[in-house]
């Protein structure tokens, strides 16, 4: 399949994914099931990684700022917070989820395709693109922002722990920094990123899994491709959001 | 009654169905037989709309399936049950949830009514008290039986089975065949079965269509099929030289 055909197929799938459901109750049930799938398993690893990302940000920036020497150390609170909100929490969480959730989704749909479960739904008269794809995208768009917000908070706590343990700043200094120069726009941009990333994380693997043909080997390929493609798209979209939005609202 | 009219289908260069016409009658087990790769699955999937034919038409009691729009097709699919080769049970749902799924999706029955209907289907296929099991915990034959239960839960008028016996031992195959035959008569369904199992042909072949290289090579019933003495169908029925000799000797004596 050519690149353009794939893009076309992807867009058609997305359009059908949000067509009117046969029975709303069944769709919301499926959405909640997906939310649990995406959220519950991902929380521990995101908690660990974001805490340490916060800590290492605090330690490394403090180390660099100290050697320059011109900047008061209470800035660190603001630096950690901004770094987490604008870049680290959304991007690292999303990349992590692209790997974990992405391969899950692609494998699930791929094996449903190969074992004719998708055909079985179709025969019953279920619109599989809306029943199997729609709830996954929707669930991701609810859960991923929640996970990213948690990552921000844990990262901030990690930053405090790292800085205080390393004697780079006091708790009071850190808190002063956290409260300084707080812009709503930063948070809005973060949520825009969250939603865009969530959409990518769920929809690209859905497409890859849904369109698998052949055997078990193809499921593995599709799953790998899903992770690679969604990570690349994510990083590019990340750049464009930063490029176009950061300056415009500030 | 289902009528297939001059169906053609090719994938790229490869022409798989080259103009197939056949009639499948109601209350009967209609068998589609043929070598592996002869296009049985493609024909079945074309009939139910999982594959679009290049030309031709499928009529469900006179209603043209190929001319229907998306919505009309969805409606007619409620009258169709299908048993897939591997069962195609939904992995993440229990046996009960699998069978209940069409009821959940398409009916307004109460939970008790649904449970009653599920249990009656389960007992119909001799699988009572497996409600809470997951497909992964079932054997191949049990999966097929649950697949049948799910296929008939909405009382379909048309039942399609893609190789109901593949992967099963001869005895279990007979049980599944007998089950399909019974429910076909009981619900007066038009049942279409893909198979290359000669036991099924002799056991339940009310009407048999033999596909060969994308064409309908022969059509008849199980009694007529035994009168065949040569040609592709003969080769198919008596696949081994041993059987062919046996058959020829039987004719001589
Ligand atoms: N989606 C597809 N794309 C391309 N070719 C296909 C597709 N589906 C089937 N074919 C080809 O069509 C031919 C017939 O396949 P089909 O699955 O109908 O055979 P069959 O009679 O069901 O065989 P079996 O008894 O092994 O199940 C095969 O040569 C197969 O390669
Ligand atoms: Mg087949």
Short mmCIF file of C-alpha atoms and ligand atoms in Angstrom, two decimals:
data_model
loop_
_atom_site.label_atom_id
_atom_site.label_comp_id
_atom_site.label_asym_id
_atom_site.label_seq_id
_atom_site.Cartn_x
_atom_site.Cartn_y
_atom_site.Cartn_z
CA UNK A 1 0.00 0.00 0.00
CA UNK A 2 1.31 3.42 -0.84
CA UNK A 3 1.74 6.13 1.73
CA UNK A 4 -1.15 8.17 0.34
CA UNK A 5 -3.50 5.20 0.36
CA UNK A 6 -2.65 4.60 3.98
CA UNK A 7 -3.38 8.21 4.88
CA UNK A 8 -6.67 7.98 2.98
CA UNK A 9 -7.63 4.74 4.71
CA UNK A 10 -6.76 6.24 8.05
CA UNK A 11 -8.93 9.30 7.47
CA UNK A 12 -11.88 7.20 6.30
CA UNK A 13 -11.57 5.07 9.42
CA UNK A 14 -11.57 8.16 11.63
CA UNK A 15 -14.67 9.50 9.92
CA UNK A 16 -16.55 6.23 10.51
CA UNK A 17 -15.22 5.90 14.04
CA UNK A 18 -17.45 8.73 15.14
CA UNK A 19 -20.63 7.86 13.27
CA UNK A 20 -23.83 7.43 15.20
CA UNK A 21 -23.75 4.41 17.54
CA UNK A 22 -26.38 1.66 17.28
CA UNK A 23 -26.94 1.60 21.00
CA UNK A 24 -25.42 4.30 23.16
CA UNK A 25 -25.32 2.18 26.31
CA UNK A 26 -23.15 -0.46 24.65
CA UNK A 27 -20.76 2.17 23.39
CA UNK A 28 -20.36 3.89 26.71
CA UNK A 29 -19.79 0.53 28.39
CA UNK A 30 -17.07 -0.23 25.88
CA UNK A 31 -15.57 3.24 26.38
CA UNK A 32 -15.34 2.72 30.14
CA UNK A 33 -13.75 -0.68 29.63
CA UNK A 34 -11.15 0.92 27.39
CA UNK A 35 -10.54 3.72 29.88
CA UNK A 36 -9.75 1.17 32.55
CA UNK A 37 -7.50 -0.73 30.13
CA UNK A 38 -5.50 2.34 29.21
CA UNK A 39 -5.43 3.99 32.60
CA UNK A 40 -4.99 1.40 35.28
CA UNK A 41 -2.04 -0.46 33.85
CA UNK A 42 -0.19 2.68 32.89
CA UNK A 43 -0.30 4.54 36.18
CA UNK A 44 2.59 2.88 38.06
CA UNK A 45 5.15 3.28 35.32
CA UNK A 46 4.12 6.86 34.63
CA UNK A 47 4.31 7.66 38.33
CA UNK A 48 7.85 6.31 38.63
CA UNK A 49 9.14 7.90 35.46
CA UNK A 50 7.59 11.33 36.00
CA UNK A 51 8.86 11.55 39.59
CA UNK A 52 12.39 10.85 38.48
CA UNK A 53 12.14 13.13 35.46
CA UNK A 54 11.14 15.96 37.84
CA UNK A 55 14.00 15.12 40.17
CA UNK A 56 16.63 14.96 37.46
CA UNK A 57 15.38 18.20 35.91
CA UNK A 58 15.78 19.96 39.25
CA UNK A 59 19.21 18.52 39.91
CA UNK A 60 20.67 19.12 36.48
CA UNK A 61 19.30 22.62 36.04
CA UNK A 62 20.39 23.60 39.53
CA UNK A 63 23.85 22.30 38.77
CA UNK A 64 24.03 24.35 35.56
CA UNK A 65 22.54 27.48 37.08
CA UNK A 66 24.85 27.29 40.05
CA UNK A 67 27.90 27.23 37.83
CA UNK A 68 26.64 30.31 35.98
CA UNK A 69 25.86 31.88 39.28
CA UNK A 70 23.74 34.85 38.15
CA UNK A 71 20.33 33.36 38.83
CA UNK A 72 18.58 33.04 42.19
CA UNK A 73 17.91 29.41 43.05
CA UNK A 74 14.22 29.96 43.78
CA UNK A 75 13.78 30.13 40.01
CA UNK A 76 14.13 26.41 40.02
CA UNK A 77 10.51 25.94 41.06
CA UNK A 78 9.37 27.86 38.04
CA UNK A 79 11.80 26.09 35.70
CA UNK A 80 10.73 22.62 36.82
CA UNK A 81 7.06 23.51 36.65
CA UNK A 82 7.30 25.07 33.19
CA UNK A 83 9.46 22.28 31.86
CA UNK A 84 7.05 19.65 33.09
CA UNK A 85 3.87 21.35 31.94
CA UNK A 86 5.06 22.47 28.54
CA UNK A 87 7.21 19.62 27.46
CA UNK A 88 8.39 16.86 29.74
CA UNK A 89 5.17 15.51 31.22
CA UNK A 90 3.09 15.51 28.02
CA UNK A 91 5.81 14.27 25.71
CA UNK A 92 7.40 11.62 27.86
CA UNK A 93 4.05 10.30 29.08
CA UNK A 94 2.74 10.22 25.54
CA UNK A 95 5.80 8.43 24.17
CA UNK A 96 5.54 5.90 26.95
CA UNK A 97 1.87 5.35 26.26
CA UNK A 98 2.49 5.19 22.52
CA UNK A 99 4.63 2.15 23.25
CA UNK A 100 2.44 0.51 25.83
CA UNK A 101 -1.09 1.40 24.77
CA UNK A 102 -0.22 1.50 21.08
CA UNK A 103 1.10 -2.03 20.92
CA UNK A 104 -1.83 -3.22 23.04
CA UNK A 105 -4.42 -1.71 20.75
CA UNK A 106 -2.73 -2.84 17.53
CA UNK A 107 -2.31 -6.38 18.84
CA UNK A 108 -5.86 -6.57 20.12
CA UNK A 109 -7.47 -5.35 16.91
CA UNK A 110 -5.01 -7.29 14.77
CA UNK A 111 -5.79 -10.58 16.45
CA UNK A 112 -9.50 -9.78 16.30
CA UNK A 113 -9.10 -9.26 12.56
CA UNK A 114 -7.12 -12.46 12.00
CA UNK A 115 -9.45 -14.60 14.12
CA UNK A 116 -12.46 -13.15 12.24
CA UNK A 117 -13.92 -11.51 15.35
CA UNK A 118 -14.23 -8.25 13.44
CA UNK A 119 -16.10 -10.10 10.68
CA UNK A 120 -18.31 -11.65 13.35
CA UNK A 121 -19.28 -8.18 14.60
CA UNK A 122 -19.91 -7.01 11.04
CA UNK A 123 -22.18 -9.98 10.31
CA UNK A 124 -24.28 -9.08 13.31
CA UNK A 125 -24.74 -5.64 11.83
CA UNK A 126 -22.36 -3.83 14.17
CA UNK A 127 -20.44 -0.96 12.60
CA UNK A 128 -17.03 -2.14 13.77
CA UNK A 129 -15.19 1.05 13.01
CA UNK A 130 -17.43 2.96 15.33
CA UNK A 131 -17.80 0.21 17.94
CA UNK A 132 -14.18 -0.90 18.14
CA UNK A 133 -12.27 2.24 17.18
CA UNK A 134 -14.41 5.09 18.47
CA UNK A 135 -14.45 4.06 22.15
CA UNK A 136 -10.69 3.52 22.15
CA UNK A 137 -9.98 7.02 20.84
CA UNK A 138 -12.54 8.55 23.16
CA UNK A 139 -11.20 6.66 26.16
CA UNK A 140 -7.66 7.75 25.38
CA UNK A 141 -8.74 11.38 25.12
CA UNK A 142 -10.20 11.19 28.60
CA UNK A 143 -7.53 9.13 30.33
CA UNK A 144 -4.32 10.42 28.74
CA UNK A 145 -4.81 14.04 29.92
CA UNK A 146 -5.53 12.69 33.41
CA UNK A 147 -2.32 10.69 33.36
CA UNK A 148 -0.37 13.70 32.14
CA UNK A 149 -1.75 15.91 34.90
CA UNK A 150 -0.71 13.28 37.42
CA UNK A 151 2.72 13.20 35.80
CA UNK A 152 3.03 16.97 36.21
CA UNK A 153 2.22 16.81 39.92
CA UNK A 154 4.49 13.89 40.62
CA UNK A 155 7.25 15.52 38.58
CA UNK A 156 6.97 18.66 40.68
CA UNK A 157 7.22 16.59 43.84
CA UNK A 158 10.19 14.75 42.37
CA UNK A 159 11.84 18.07 41.55
CA UNK A 160 11.38 19.26 45.11
CA UNK A 161 12.82 16.02 46.51
CA UNK A 162 15.80 16.09 44.16
CA UNK A 163 16.62 19.73 44.80
CA UNK A 164 16.22 19.63 48.54
CA UNK A 165 18.15 16.38 48.90
CA UNK A 166 20.95 17.84 46.82
CA UNK A 167 20.94 21.07 48.84
CA UNK A 168 20.32 23.18 45.75
CA UNK A 169 17.37 25.07 47.23
CA UNK A 170 15.08 25.09 50.26
CA UNK A 171 11.45 24.05 50.28
CA UNK A 172 10.39 27.67 50.70
CA UNK A 173 12.45 28.77 47.71
CA UNK A 174 11.01 25.99 45.57
CA UNK A 175 7.45 26.90 46.49
CA UNK A 176 8.10 30.56 45.73
CA UNK A 177 9.35 29.54 42.31
CA UNK A 178 6.38 27.30 41.67
CA UNK A 179 4.03 30.22 42.22
CA UNK A 180 6.02 32.68 40.15
CA UNK A 181 5.12 33.68 36.60
CA UNK A 182 2.21 31.25 36.37
CA UNK A 183 0.50 31.55 32.98
CA UNK A 184 -2.88 29.96 32.21
CA UNK A 185 -1.86 29.76 28.60
CA UNK A 186 0.84 27.24 29.43
CA UNK A 187 -1.75 24.96 30.94
CA UNK A 188 -4.07 25.43 27.98
CA UNK A 189 -1.26 24.52 25.59
CA UNK A 190 -0.55 21.48 27.73
CA UNK A 191 -4.12 20.30 27.41
CA UNK A 192 -4.13 20.88 23.68
CA UNK A 193 -1.03 18.71 23.49
CA UNK A 194 -2.65 16.09 25.70
CA UNK A 195 -5.69 15.79 23.48
CA UNK A 196 -3.68 15.73 20.27
CA UNK A 197 -1.31 13.12 21.67
CA UNK A 198 -4.17 10.99 23.00
CA UNK A 199 -5.80 11.02 19.60
CA UNK A 200 -2.58 9.95 17.91
CA UNK A 201 -1.72 7.30 20.50
CA UNK A 202 -5.08 5.58 20.02
CA UNK A 203 -5.98 6.19 16.39
CA UNK A 204 -2.74 5.20 14.64
CA UNK A 205 -2.57 1.77 16.34
CA UNK A 206 -6.30 1.30 15.72
CA UNK A 207 -5.72 1.80 12.03
CA UNK A 208 -2.70 -0.48 11.96
CA UNK A 209 -4.48 -3.22 13.89
CA UNK A 210 -7.80 -2.94 12.09
CA UNK A 211 -6.20 -3.31 8.68
CA UNK A 212 -3.98 -6.30 9.46
CA UNK A 213 -4.24 -9.10 6.95
CA UNK A 214 -2.46 -12.40 6.87
CA UNK A 215 -1.32 -14.21 10.00
CA UNK A 216 0.17 -13.84 13.43
CA UNK A 217 3.41 -12.48 12.00
CA UNK A 218 1.57 -9.51 10.54
CA UNK A 219 0.08 -8.68 13.93
CA UNK A 220 3.58 -8.29 15.33
CA UNK A 221 4.62 -6.12 12.40
CA UNK A 222 1.52 -3.98 12.70
CA UNK A 223 2.11 -3.51 16.39
CA UNK A 224 5.71 -2.40 15.86
CA UNK A 225 4.72 -0.07 13.05
CA UNK A 226 1.93 1.35 15.16
CA UNK A 227 4.39 2.30 17.90
CA UNK A 228 6.97 3.72 15.50
CA UNK A 229 4.46 5.72 13.45
CA UNK A 230 2.57 7.12 16.38
CA UNK A 231 5.81 8.15 18.14
CA UNK A 232 7.04 9.97 15.05
CA UNK A 233 3.72 11.69 14.39
CA UNK A 234 3.55 12.63 18.05
CA UNK A 235 6.95 14.31 18.09
CA UNK A 236 6.23 16.22 14.90
CA UNK A 237 2.83 17.39 16.15
CA UNK A 238 4.50 18.34 19.42
CA UNK A 239 6.84 20.63 17.56
CA UNK A 240 4.09 22.31 15.58
CA UNK A 241 1.94 22.91 18.62
CA UNK A 242 4.87 24.52 20.42
CA UNK A 243 5.86 26.46 17.33
CA UNK A 244 2.44 27.92 16.57
CA UNK A 245 0.78 28.16 19.95
CA UNK A 246 3.35 29.05 22.58
CA UNK A 247 3.99 32.57 21.42
CA UNK A 248 0.47 33.38 20.31
CA UNK A 249 -1.18 33.30 23.72
CA UNK A 250 1.64 34.49 25.93
CA UNK B 1 -34.17 -19.07 -0.03
CA UNK B 2 -30.97 -17.45 -1.19
CA UNK B 3 -30.15 -17.05 -4.85
CA UNK B 4 -26.66 -16.29 -6.05
CA UNK B 5 -26.57 -14.82 -9.53
CA UNK B 6 -23.49 -14.83 -11.68
CA UNK B 7 -21.07 -13.72 -8.99
CA UNK B 8 -17.56 -12.84 -10.08
CA UNK B 9 -14.72 -11.77 -7.85
CA UNK B 10 -11.04 -11.26 -8.48
CA UNK B 11 -8.22 -10.10 -6.26
CA UNK B 12 -5.82 -8.17 -8.45
CA UNK B 13 -4.88 -10.46 -11.35
CA UNK B 14 -6.27 -13.56 -9.68
CA UNK B 15 -9.85 -14.34 -10.61
CA UNK B 16 -11.31 -16.40 -7.77
CA UNK B 17 -15.02 -16.60 -8.63
CA UNK B 18 -15.76 -16.74 -12.35
CA UNK B 19 -19.52 -16.39 -12.53
CA UNK B 20 -21.26 -18.52 -9.94
CA UNK B 21 -25.01 -19.02 -9.84
CA UNK B 22 -26.77 -21.25 -7.37
CA UNK B 23 -29.92 -21.52 -5.31
CA UNK B 24 -29.93 -22.39 -1.62
CA UNK B 25 -33.24 -23.61 -0.30
CA UNK B 26 -34.83 -23.03 3.07
CA UNK B 27 -35.13 -25.73 5.69
CA UNK B 28 -32.22 -27.46 3.98
CA UNK B 29 -28.51 -27.88 4.57
CA UNK B 30 -26.92 -26.50 1.44
CA UNK B 31 -23.31 -27.55 1.12
CA UNK B 32 -20.60 -25.81 -0.85
CA UNK B 33 -17.74 -28.19 -1.42
CA UNK B 34 -14.44 -27.92 -3.25
CA UNK B 35 -10.71 -28.19 -2.89
CA UNK B 36 -8.80 -25.87 -0.64
CA UNK B 37 -8.42 -22.57 -2.48
CA UNK B 38 -11.40 -23.18 -4.75
CA UNK B 39 -13.13 -20.06 -3.45
CA UNK B 40 -15.62 -21.42 -0.92
CA UNK B 41 -14.82 -18.87 1.77
CA UNK B 42 -14.75 -16.04 -0.75
CA UNK B 43 -18.21 -17.10 -2.01
CA UNK B 44 -19.62 -17.27 1.51
CA UNK B 45 -18.15 -13.91 2.50
CA UNK B 46 -19.46 -12.38 -0.70
CA UNK B 47 -22.94 -13.64 0.09
CA UNK B 48 -22.95 -11.94 3.48
CA UNK B 49 -21.25 -8.78 2.26
CA UNK B 50 -17.89 -9.14 3.96
CA UNK B 51 -16.39 -9.13 0.46
CA UNK B 52 -17.83 -7.03 -2.36
CA UNK B 53 -18.30 -8.98 -5.62
CA UNK B 54 -17.11 -7.45 -8.89
CA UNK B 55 -20.38 -8.36 -10.59
CA UNK B 56 -23.45 -10.39 -9.81
CA UNK B 57 -26.16 -10.33 -7.20
CA UNK B 58 -27.27 -12.14 -4.07
CA UNK B 59 -31.00 -12.35 -3.39
CA UNK B 60 -32.34 -13.03 0.09
CA UNK B 61 -35.89 -14.20 -0.53
CA UNK B 62 -35.99 -11.95 -3.54
CA UNK B 63 -34.33 -8.97 -1.84
CA UNK B 64 -31.22 -7.90 -3.71
CA UNK B 65 -28.38 -7.66 -1.22
CA UNK B 66 -25.87 -6.02 -3.54
CA UNK B 67 -28.27 -3.19 -4.32
CA UNK B 68 -28.94 -2.43 -0.67
CA UNK B 69 -27.46 0.59 1.03
CA UNK B 70 -25.51 0.44 4.26
CA UNK B 71 -28.60 0.73 6.46
CA UNK B 72 -30.66 -1.88 4.66
CA UNK B 73 -27.75 -4.28 4.82
CA UNK B 74 -27.50 -3.79 8.53
CA UNK B 75 -31.16 -4.66 8.86
CA UNK B 76 -30.85 -7.85 6.85
CA UNK B 77 -27.80 -8.88 8.81
CA UNK B 78 -29.99 -9.24 11.88
CA UNK B 79 -31.59 -12.15 9.98
CA UNK B 80 -28.19 -13.72 9.33
CA UNK B 81 -26.21 -15.93 11.67
CA UNK B 82 -22.72 -17.03 10.85
CA UNK B 83 -20.41 -19.63 12.29
CA UNK B 84 -16.78 -18.86 11.53
CA UNK B 85 -14.05 -21.38 10.94
CA UNK B 86 -12.37 -20.85 14.32
CA UNK B 87 -15.55 -19.85 16.11
CA UNK B 88 -14.56 -16.16 16.19
CA UNK B 89 -15.76 -15.81 19.76
CA UNK B 90 -14.98 -12.47 21.37
CA UNK B 91 -11.91 -13.15 23.51
CA UNK B 92 -12.61 -10.56 26.15
CA UNK B 93 -16.17 -11.71 26.83
CA UNK B 94 -17.42 -14.81 28.62
CA UNK B 95 -19.50 -17.46 26.87
CA UNK B 96 -22.66 -15.88 28.24
CA UNK B 97 -21.62 -12.36 27.19
CA UNK B 98 -20.69 -13.64 23.74
CA UNK B 99 -24.11 -15.12 23.14
CA UNK B 100 -25.86 -12.21 24.80
CA UNK B 101 -24.01 -9.63 22.72
CA UNK B 102 -26.46 -9.54 19.78
CA UNK B 103 -29.33 -9.29 22.27
CA UNK B 104 -27.63 -6.43 24.10
CA UNK B 105 -26.90 -4.63 20.88
CA UNK B 106 -30.12 -5.09 18.98
CA UNK B 107 -32.99 -5.87 21.31
CA UNK B 108 -34.78 -4.17 24.15
CA UNK B 109 -35.21 -7.37 26.15
CA UNK B 110 -34.83 -7.27 29.93
CA UNK B 111 -31.83 -8.94 31.54
CA UNK B 112 -33.94 -11.92 32.63
CA UNK B 113 -35.31 -12.42 29.15
CA UNK B 114 -31.81 -12.24 27.73
CA UNK B 115 -30.44 -14.72 30.23
CA UNK B 116 -33.29 -17.08 29.47
CA UNK B 117 -32.65 -16.84 25.75
CA UNK B 118 -28.89 -17.34 26.25
CA UNK B 119 -29.46 -20.39 28.40
CA UNK B 120 -31.92 -21.91 25.97
CA UNK B 121 -29.38 -21.48 23.16
CA UNK B 122 -26.66 -22.97 25.35
CA UNK B 123 -28.76 -25.99 26.13
CA UNK B 124 -29.62 -26.28 22.44
CA UNK B 125 -25.91 -26.81 21.73
CA UNK B 126 -25.31 -28.93 24.84
CA UNK B 127 -23.21 -26.38 26.63
CA UNK B 128 -25.20 -25.65 29.78
CA UNK B 129 -23.33 -24.20 32.75
CA UNK B 130 -20.44 -22.85 30.73
CA UNK B 131 -21.80 -19.30 31.08
CA UNK B 132 -18.86 -17.87 32.96
CA UNK B 133 -16.07 -19.50 30.98
CA UNK B 134 -13.88 -17.48 28.63
CA UNK B 135 -13.25 -18.64 25.03
CA UNK B 136 -9.63 -19.35 25.92
CA UNK B 137 -10.80 -22.05 28.32
CA UNK B 138 -12.81 -23.96 25.71
CA UNK B 139 -11.78 -26.73 23.31
CA UNK B 140 -12.16 -26.29 19.55
CA UNK B 141 -15.42 -28.22 19.43
CA UNK B 142 -16.86 -26.29 22.37
CA UNK B 143 -15.94 -23.00 20.71
CA UNK B 144 -17.83 -24.06 17.59
CA UNK B 145 -20.86 -24.96 19.66
CA UNK B 146 -20.82 -21.61 21.41
CA UNK B 147 -20.34 -20.05 17.97
CA UNK B 148 -23.49 -21.81 16.80
CA UNK B 149 -25.36 -20.69 19.91
CA UNK B 150 -24.34 -17.09 19.23
CA UNK B 151 -25.28 -17.40 15.57
CA UNK B 152 -28.83 -18.56 16.35
CA UNK B 153 -29.58 -16.35 19.34
CA UNK B 154 -31.56 -13.84 17.28
CA UNK B 155 -33.49 -16.62 15.49
CA UNK B 156 -31.93 -15.97 12.09
CA UNK B 157 -33.55 -16.95 8.81
CA UNK B 158 -30.19 -17.62 7.21
CA UNK B 159 -27.28 -19.52 8.71
CA UNK B 160 -23.80 -19.61 7.22
CA UNK B 161 -21.11 -22.00 8.42
CA UNK B 162 -17.53 -21.87 7.19
CA UNK B 163 -16.02 -25.30 7.63
CA UNK B 164 -17.82 -26.21 10.84
CA UNK B 165 -15.78 -29.42 11.07
CA UNK B 166 -12.26 -28.27 10.42
CA UNK B 167 -9.96 -29.14 13.28
CA UNK B 168 -12.44 -31.48 14.91
CA UNK B 169 -12.22 -35.23 15.40
CA UNK B 170 -14.63 -37.35 13.27
CA UNK B 171 -16.99 -37.98 16.14
CA UNK B 172 -17.31 -34.37 17.23
CA UNK B 173 -17.76 -33.46 13.57
CA UNK B 174 -20.80 -35.71 13.42
CA UNK B 175 -22.23 -34.07 16.51
CA UNK B 176 -21.77 -30.59 15.07
CA UNK B 177 -23.25 -31.66 11.71
CA UNK B 178 -26.25 -33.23 13.41
CA UNK B 179 -26.72 -30.08 15.47
CA UNK B 180 -26.66 -27.82 12.42
CA UNK B 181 -29.10 -30.09 10.62
CA UNK B 182 -31.50 -30.16 13.57
CA UNK B 183 -31.64 -26.42 14.04
CA UNK B 184 -31.96 -25.89 10.30
CA UNK B 185 -35.12 -27.96 10.29
CA UNK B 186 -36.35 -26.65 13.62
CA UNK B 187 -36.11 -22.97 12.64
CA UNK B 188 -36.67 -23.57 8.90
CA UNK B 189 -33.46 -21.70 8.15
CA UNK B 190 -31.66 -21.48 4.85
CA UNK B 191 -28.33 -22.94 5.86
CA UNK B 192 -25.21 -22.70 3.72
CA UNK B 193 -22.21 -24.74 4.79
CA UNK B 194 -18.69 -24.72 3.38
CA UNK B 195 -16.90 -27.99 3.79
CA UNK B 196 -14.46 -30.43 2.29
CA UNK B 197 -15.54 -33.19 4.61
CA UNK B 198 -17.18 -36.04 2.66
CA UNK B 199 -18.78 -37.30 5.86
CA UNK B 200 -20.77 -34.08 6.03
CA UNK B 201 -21.75 -34.41 2.40
CA UNK B 202 -23.15 -37.87 2.99
CA UNK B 203 -24.60 -36.99 6.38
CA UNK B 204 -26.36 -33.69 5.82
CA UNK B 205 -25.94 -32.78 2.14
CA UNK B 206 -29.52 -31.99 1.14
CA UNK B 207 -28.17 -29.90 -1.66
CA UNK B 208 -24.55 -29.82 -2.77
CA UNK B 209 -22.69 -27.30 -4.91
CA UNK B 210 -19.22 -28.30 -6.06
CA UNK B 211 -16.83 -25.45 -6.85
CA UNK B 212 -13.82 -26.04 -9.02
CA UNK B 213 -11.39 -23.33 -10.10
CA UNK B 214 -13.89 -20.57 -9.51
CA UNK B 215 -16.76 -22.21 -11.38
CA UNK B 216 -19.76 -24.20 -10.27
CA UNK B 217 -18.73 -27.57 -11.60
CA UNK B 218 -21.63 -29.63 -10.35
CA UNK B 219 -24.84 -29.27 -8.35
CA UNK B 220 -27.09 -31.95 -6.91
CA UNK B 221 -27.89 -33.93 -3.78
CA UNK B 222 -26.01 -36.56 -1.83
CA UNK B 223 -27.58 -39.47 -3.64
CA UNK B 224 -26.69 -38.12 -7.03
CA UNK B 225 -23.14 -37.41 -5.98
CA UNK B 226 -22.45 -41.09 -5.43
CA UNK B 227 -23.31 -41.86 -9.02
CA UNK B 228 -20.42 -39.76 -10.28
CA UNK B 229 -17.84 -41.91 -12.01
CA UNK B 230 -15.20 -39.56 -13.29
CA UNK B 231 -14.10 -35.95 -13.71
CA UNK B 232 -13.02 -33.41 -11.13
CA UNK B 233 -15.80 -34.20 -8.69
CA UNK B 234 -14.91 -37.89 -8.78
CA UNK B 235 -11.31 -36.98 -8.01
CA UNK B 236 -12.48 -34.81 -5.16
CA UNK B 237 -14.79 -37.38 -3.59
CA UNK B 238 -12.40 -40.27 -3.92
CA UNK B 239 -9.30 -38.34 -3.12
CA UNK B 240 -7.06 -41.38 -2.73
CA UNK B 241 -6.28 -44.03 -5.32
CA UNK B 242 -7.24 -46.55 -2.71
CA UNK B 243 -10.77 -45.18 -2.51
CA UNK B 244 -11.02 -44.85 -6.28
CA UNK B 245 -10.09 -48.47 -6.76
CA UNK B 246 -12.53 -49.48 -4.09
CA UNK B 247 -15.25 -47.56 -5.85
CA UNK B 248 -14.43 -48.95 -9.32
CA UNK B 249 -14.30 -52.48 -8.01
CA UNK B 250 -17.63 -51.98 -6.31
CA UNK B 251 -19.12 -50.91 -9.62
CA UNK B 252 -17.79 -53.98 -11.43
CA UNK B 253 -19.12 -56.48 -8.96
N1 LIG C 1 -8.63 -11.11 0.76
C1 LIG C 1 -8.01 -11.79 -0.22
N2 LIG C 1 -7.08 -11.18 -0.98
C2 LIG C 1 -6.47 -11.84 -1.99
N3 LIG C 1 -6.72 -13.11 -2.32
C3 LIG C 1 -7.63 -13.78 -1.60
C4 LIG C 1 -8.32 -13.15 -0.51
N4 LIG C 1 -9.17 -14.05 0.01
C5 LIG C 1 -9.00 -15.18 -0.70
N5 LIG C 1 -8.08 -15.02 -1.67
C6 LIG C 1 -7.68 -16.04 -2.65
O1 LIG C 1 -8.84 -16.65 -3.17
C7 LIG C 1 -8.65 -18.03 -3.36
C8 LIG C 1 -9.77 -18.79 -2.72
O2 LIG C 1 -9.69 -18.67 -1.32
P1 LIG C 1 -10.76 -19.26 -0.34
O3 LIG C 1 -10.36 -18.85 1.03
O4 LIG C 1 -12.12 -18.88 -0.79
O5 LIG C 1 -10.57 -20.81 -0.50
P2 LIG C 1 -11.39 -21.96 0.20
O6 LIG C 1 -12.10 -22.70 -0.87
O7 LIG C 1 -12.22 -21.40 1.30
O8 LIG C 1 -10.22 -22.84 0.77
P3 LIG C 1 -10.13 -23.61 2.17
O9 LIG C 1 -10.87 -24.89 1.96
O10 LIG C 1 -8.67 -23.84 2.31
O11 LIG C 1 -10.69 -22.76 3.23
C9 LIG C 1 -7.29 -18.37 -2.79
O12 LIG C 1 -6.39 -18.56 -3.85
C10 LIG C 1 -6.90 -17.15 -1.98
O13 LIG C 1 -5.52 -16.93 -2.09
MG1 LIG C 2 -12.17 -21.50 3.46
#
